[in-house]
Structure formats: C-alpha cells, structure tokens
mmCIF file of C-alpha atoms in Angstrom:
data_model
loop_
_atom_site.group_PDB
_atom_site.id
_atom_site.type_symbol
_atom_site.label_atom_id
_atom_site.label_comp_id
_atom_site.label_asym_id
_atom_site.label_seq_id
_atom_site.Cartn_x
_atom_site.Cartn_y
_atom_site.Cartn_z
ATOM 1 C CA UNK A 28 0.000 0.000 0.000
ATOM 2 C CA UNK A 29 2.730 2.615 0.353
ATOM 3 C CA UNK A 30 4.055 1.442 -2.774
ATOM 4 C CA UNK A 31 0.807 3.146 -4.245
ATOM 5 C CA UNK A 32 1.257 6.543 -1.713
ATOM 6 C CA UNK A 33 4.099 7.167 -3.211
ATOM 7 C CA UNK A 34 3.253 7.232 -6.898
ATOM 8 C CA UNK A 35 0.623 8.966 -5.919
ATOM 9 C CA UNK A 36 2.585 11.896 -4.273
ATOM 10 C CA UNK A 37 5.253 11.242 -7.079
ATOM 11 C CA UNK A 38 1.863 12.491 -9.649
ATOM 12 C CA UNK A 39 0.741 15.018 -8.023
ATOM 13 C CA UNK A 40 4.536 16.819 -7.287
ATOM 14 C CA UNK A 41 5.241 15.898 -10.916
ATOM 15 C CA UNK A 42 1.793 17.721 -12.039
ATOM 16 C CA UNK A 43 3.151 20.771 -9.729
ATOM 17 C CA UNK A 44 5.842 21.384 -11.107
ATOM 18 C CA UNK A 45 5.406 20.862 -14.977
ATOM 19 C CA UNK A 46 2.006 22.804 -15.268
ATOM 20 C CA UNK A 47 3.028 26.262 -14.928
ATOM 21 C CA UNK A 48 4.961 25.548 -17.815
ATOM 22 C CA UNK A 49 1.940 24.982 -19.870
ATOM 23 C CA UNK A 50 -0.310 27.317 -18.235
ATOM 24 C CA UNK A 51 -0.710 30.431 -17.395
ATOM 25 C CA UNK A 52 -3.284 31.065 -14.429
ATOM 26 C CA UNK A 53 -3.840 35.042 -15.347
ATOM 27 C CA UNK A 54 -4.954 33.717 -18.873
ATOM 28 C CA UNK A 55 -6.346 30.384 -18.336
ATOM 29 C CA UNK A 56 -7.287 29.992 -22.241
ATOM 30 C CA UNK A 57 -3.431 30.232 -23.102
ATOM 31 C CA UNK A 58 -2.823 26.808 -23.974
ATOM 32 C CA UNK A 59 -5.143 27.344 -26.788
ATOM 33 C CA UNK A 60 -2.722 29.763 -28.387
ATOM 34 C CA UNK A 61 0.434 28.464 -28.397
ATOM 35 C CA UNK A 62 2.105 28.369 -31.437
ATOM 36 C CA UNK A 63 -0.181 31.676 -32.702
ATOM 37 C CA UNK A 64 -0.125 34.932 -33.232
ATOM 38 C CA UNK A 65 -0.087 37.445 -30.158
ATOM 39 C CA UNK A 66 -3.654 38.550 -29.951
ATOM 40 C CA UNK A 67 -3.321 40.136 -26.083
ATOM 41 C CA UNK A 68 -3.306 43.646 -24.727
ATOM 42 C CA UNK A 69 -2.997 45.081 -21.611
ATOM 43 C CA UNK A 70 -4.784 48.677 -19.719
ATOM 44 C CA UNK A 71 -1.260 50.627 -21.202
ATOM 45 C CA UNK A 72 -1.405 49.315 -24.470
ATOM 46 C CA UNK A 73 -5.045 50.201 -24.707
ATOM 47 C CA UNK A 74 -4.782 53.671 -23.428
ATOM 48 C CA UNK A 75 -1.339 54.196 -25.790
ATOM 49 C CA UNK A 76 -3.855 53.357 -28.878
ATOM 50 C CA UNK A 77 -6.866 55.377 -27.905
ATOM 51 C CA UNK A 78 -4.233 58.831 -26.738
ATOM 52 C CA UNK A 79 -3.309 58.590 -30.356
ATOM 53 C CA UNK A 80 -6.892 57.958 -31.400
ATOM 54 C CA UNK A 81 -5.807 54.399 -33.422
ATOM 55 C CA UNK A 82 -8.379 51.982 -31.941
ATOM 56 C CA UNK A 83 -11.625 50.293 -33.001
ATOM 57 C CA UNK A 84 -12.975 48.934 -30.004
ATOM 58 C CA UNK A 85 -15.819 46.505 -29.884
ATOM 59 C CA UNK A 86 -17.392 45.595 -26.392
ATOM 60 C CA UNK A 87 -19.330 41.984 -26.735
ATOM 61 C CA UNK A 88 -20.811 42.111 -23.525
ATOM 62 C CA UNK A 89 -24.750 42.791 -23.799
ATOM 63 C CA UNK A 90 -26.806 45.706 -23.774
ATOM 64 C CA UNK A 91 -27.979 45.108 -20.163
ATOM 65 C CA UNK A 92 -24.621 44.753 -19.363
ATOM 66 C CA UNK A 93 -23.699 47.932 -20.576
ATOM 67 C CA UNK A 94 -25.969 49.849 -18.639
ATOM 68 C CA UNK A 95 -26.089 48.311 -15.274
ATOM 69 C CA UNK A 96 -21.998 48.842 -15.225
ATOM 70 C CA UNK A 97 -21.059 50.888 -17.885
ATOM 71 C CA UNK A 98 -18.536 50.737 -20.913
ATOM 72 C CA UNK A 99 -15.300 51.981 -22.083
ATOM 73 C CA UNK A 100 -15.510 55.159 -23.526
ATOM 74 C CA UNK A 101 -15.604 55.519 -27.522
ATOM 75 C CA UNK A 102 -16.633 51.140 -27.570
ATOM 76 C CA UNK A 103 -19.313 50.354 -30.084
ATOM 77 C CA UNK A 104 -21.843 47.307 -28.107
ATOM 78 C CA UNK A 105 -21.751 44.253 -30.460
ATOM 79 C CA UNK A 106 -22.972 41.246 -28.576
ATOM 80 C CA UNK A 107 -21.200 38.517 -29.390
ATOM 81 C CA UNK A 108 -23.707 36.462 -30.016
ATOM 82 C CA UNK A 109 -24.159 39.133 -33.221
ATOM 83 C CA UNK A 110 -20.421 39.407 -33.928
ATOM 84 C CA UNK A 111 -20.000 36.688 -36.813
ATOM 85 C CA UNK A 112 -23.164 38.023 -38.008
ATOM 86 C CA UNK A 113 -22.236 41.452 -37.995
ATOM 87 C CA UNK A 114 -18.466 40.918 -39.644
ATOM 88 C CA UNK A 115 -20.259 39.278 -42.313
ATOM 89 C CA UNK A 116 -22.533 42.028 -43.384
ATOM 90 C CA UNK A 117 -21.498 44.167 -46.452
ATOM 91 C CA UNK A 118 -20.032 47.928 -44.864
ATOM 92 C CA UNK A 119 -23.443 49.647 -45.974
ATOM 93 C CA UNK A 120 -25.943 47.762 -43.371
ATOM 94 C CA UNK A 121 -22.926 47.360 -41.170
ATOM 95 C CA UNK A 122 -22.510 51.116 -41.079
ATOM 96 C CA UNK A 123 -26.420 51.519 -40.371
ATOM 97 C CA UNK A 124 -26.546 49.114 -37.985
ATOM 98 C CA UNK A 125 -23.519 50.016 -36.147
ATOM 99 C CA UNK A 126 -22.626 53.402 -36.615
ATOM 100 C CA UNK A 127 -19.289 52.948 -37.473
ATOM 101 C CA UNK A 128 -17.424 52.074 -40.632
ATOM 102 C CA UNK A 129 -16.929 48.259 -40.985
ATOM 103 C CA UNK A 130 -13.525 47.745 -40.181
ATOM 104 C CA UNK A 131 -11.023 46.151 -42.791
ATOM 105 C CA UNK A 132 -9.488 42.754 -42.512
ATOM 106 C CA UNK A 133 -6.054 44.539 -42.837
ATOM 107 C CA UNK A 134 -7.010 46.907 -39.986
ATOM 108 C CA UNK A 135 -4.162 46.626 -36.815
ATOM 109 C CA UNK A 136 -6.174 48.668 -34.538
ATOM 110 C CA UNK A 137 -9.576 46.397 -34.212
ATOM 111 C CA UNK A 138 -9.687 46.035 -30.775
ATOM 112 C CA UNK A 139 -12.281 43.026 -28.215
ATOM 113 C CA UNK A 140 -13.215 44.028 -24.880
ATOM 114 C CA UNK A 141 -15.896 42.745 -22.628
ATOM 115 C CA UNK A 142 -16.366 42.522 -18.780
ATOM 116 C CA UNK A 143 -12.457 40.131 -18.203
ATOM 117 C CA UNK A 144 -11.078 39.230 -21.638
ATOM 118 C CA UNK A 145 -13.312 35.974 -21.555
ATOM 119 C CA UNK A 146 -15.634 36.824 -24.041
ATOM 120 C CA UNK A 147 -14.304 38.990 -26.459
ATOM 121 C CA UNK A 148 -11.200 35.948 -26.667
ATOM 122 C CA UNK A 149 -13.372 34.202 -28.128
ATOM 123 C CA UNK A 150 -15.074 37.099 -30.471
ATOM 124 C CA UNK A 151 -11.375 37.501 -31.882
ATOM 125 C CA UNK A 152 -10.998 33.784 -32.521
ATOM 126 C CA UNK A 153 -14.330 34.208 -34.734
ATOM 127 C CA UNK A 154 -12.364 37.088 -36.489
ATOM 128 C CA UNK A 155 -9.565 35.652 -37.059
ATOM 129 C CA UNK A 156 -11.870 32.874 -39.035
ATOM 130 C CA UNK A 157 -12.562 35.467 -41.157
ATOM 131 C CA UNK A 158 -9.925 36.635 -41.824
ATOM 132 C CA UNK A 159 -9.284 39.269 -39.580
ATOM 133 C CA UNK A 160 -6.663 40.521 -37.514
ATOM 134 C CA UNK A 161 -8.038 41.330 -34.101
ATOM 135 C CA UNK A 162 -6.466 42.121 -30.553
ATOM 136 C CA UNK A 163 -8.009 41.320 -27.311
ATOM 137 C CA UNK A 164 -8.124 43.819 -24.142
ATOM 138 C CA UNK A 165 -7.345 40.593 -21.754
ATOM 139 C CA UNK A 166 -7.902 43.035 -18.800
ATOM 140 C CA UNK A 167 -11.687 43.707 -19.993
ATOM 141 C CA UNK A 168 -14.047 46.315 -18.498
ATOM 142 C CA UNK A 169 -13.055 45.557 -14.805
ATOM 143 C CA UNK A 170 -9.230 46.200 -15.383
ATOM 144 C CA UNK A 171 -10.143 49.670 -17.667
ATOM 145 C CA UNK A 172 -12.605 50.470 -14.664
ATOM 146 C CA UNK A 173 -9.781 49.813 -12.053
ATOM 147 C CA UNK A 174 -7.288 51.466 -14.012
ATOM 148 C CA UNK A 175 -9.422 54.920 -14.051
ATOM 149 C CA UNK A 176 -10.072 54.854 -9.987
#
C-alpha cells in the first residue's frame, strides 16, 4: 500500500511542477494559443492606442450589461452572439446598424473588450476565421474600470 502513496505523491509533485509551464493562471485559455499569433493587450497598451486615437474597439458584452456597469468610452456594443453576423454584413448595413465604418481585414487597430477578456477571446478567434486581424483587451471592463479609480 505505500508502494501506491508514493506514486501517488510522485503524480501530483510531478503535475506541480510541470504545469506552470503549460499554463498560465492570469490567462487560463493560453494553452489554446500556443504556437499563434499574439492577440493580447494590456490597460497601457489600450490607453497608448486610444491617446493617439488608433483603436476600433468593440465591447461583446450585452446591452444590459452595458448599462447596469457601464462601458469603455468611444466602444461600439456588439454582442457577441451578433459578432459573426455582424463581420459578415457588407459595410453599408454594417454602417447603419452600427454606426461605425466596418472595419477592414487589414485593420491593426480592431480592438475586443468585454467585462475580463473571456468573451471577447473568443469574439477575436471568430475574427480571425474570417480573416481578420483582431487584438483582445485581456484586462476587460473591470481592469479599464480599475485602471481609471
């Protein structure tokens, strides 16, 4: 019986140590993205690109979302339920539905937000299926709203 202890501690020290290696805890989806393209910014990269007015920033939380805890300033609210659906639409009904020019698949400055990075993650990965270059604010609403107190 303490044969079997001892794997067993021998696992679970084993599992210790190589899994930070492979994981990241502040961005628990990273092991989907090794190997890829850098698709995360942070609360100073965000703020660099909207001081020199070079963002596009979707928020994919919704609507009621919005209003109970409020948004980044100068985001456009596409739920991403809607967000295939709306990348998809020719720039004329985008523009009327949206209010804002369709961005380009070339465009550097297209930028995902929603409440923690969870969400709009997985908005740019449905992007980046079509075609699309996206980033991803990983710190979400609650990091901008932290970052202004």
């Amino acid at each position: 019986m303490a044969k079997g202890r001892g794997f067993f501690w021998l696992f679970v020290l084993a599992t210790l140590v190589v899994t930070p290696f492979f994981l990241d805890f502040r961005d628990p989806l990273s092991f989907l993205r090794k190997g890829e393209r850098l698709v995360n910014i942070d609360l100073a990269q965000l703020k660099k690109m909207q001081a020199a007015n070079d963002i596009q920033l979707i928020d994919v939380r919704e609507p009621a979302e919005l209003e109970e805890a409020g948004q980044i300033p100068g985001a456009t609210n596409i739920p991403l339920g809607d967000v295939e659906e709306a990348f998809l639409m020719d720039p004329k009904t985008f523009l009327e539905t949206y209010n804002i020019k369709k961005p380009e698949k070339s465009d550097a400055n297209l930028v995902f937000t929603c409440r923690s990075g969870v969400r709009s993650l997985r908005a740019v990965k449905i992007l980046e299926e079509l075609g699309y270059k996206p980033l991803n604010f990983k710190d979400g609403y609650l990091g901008w709203a932290k970052g202004e107190l």
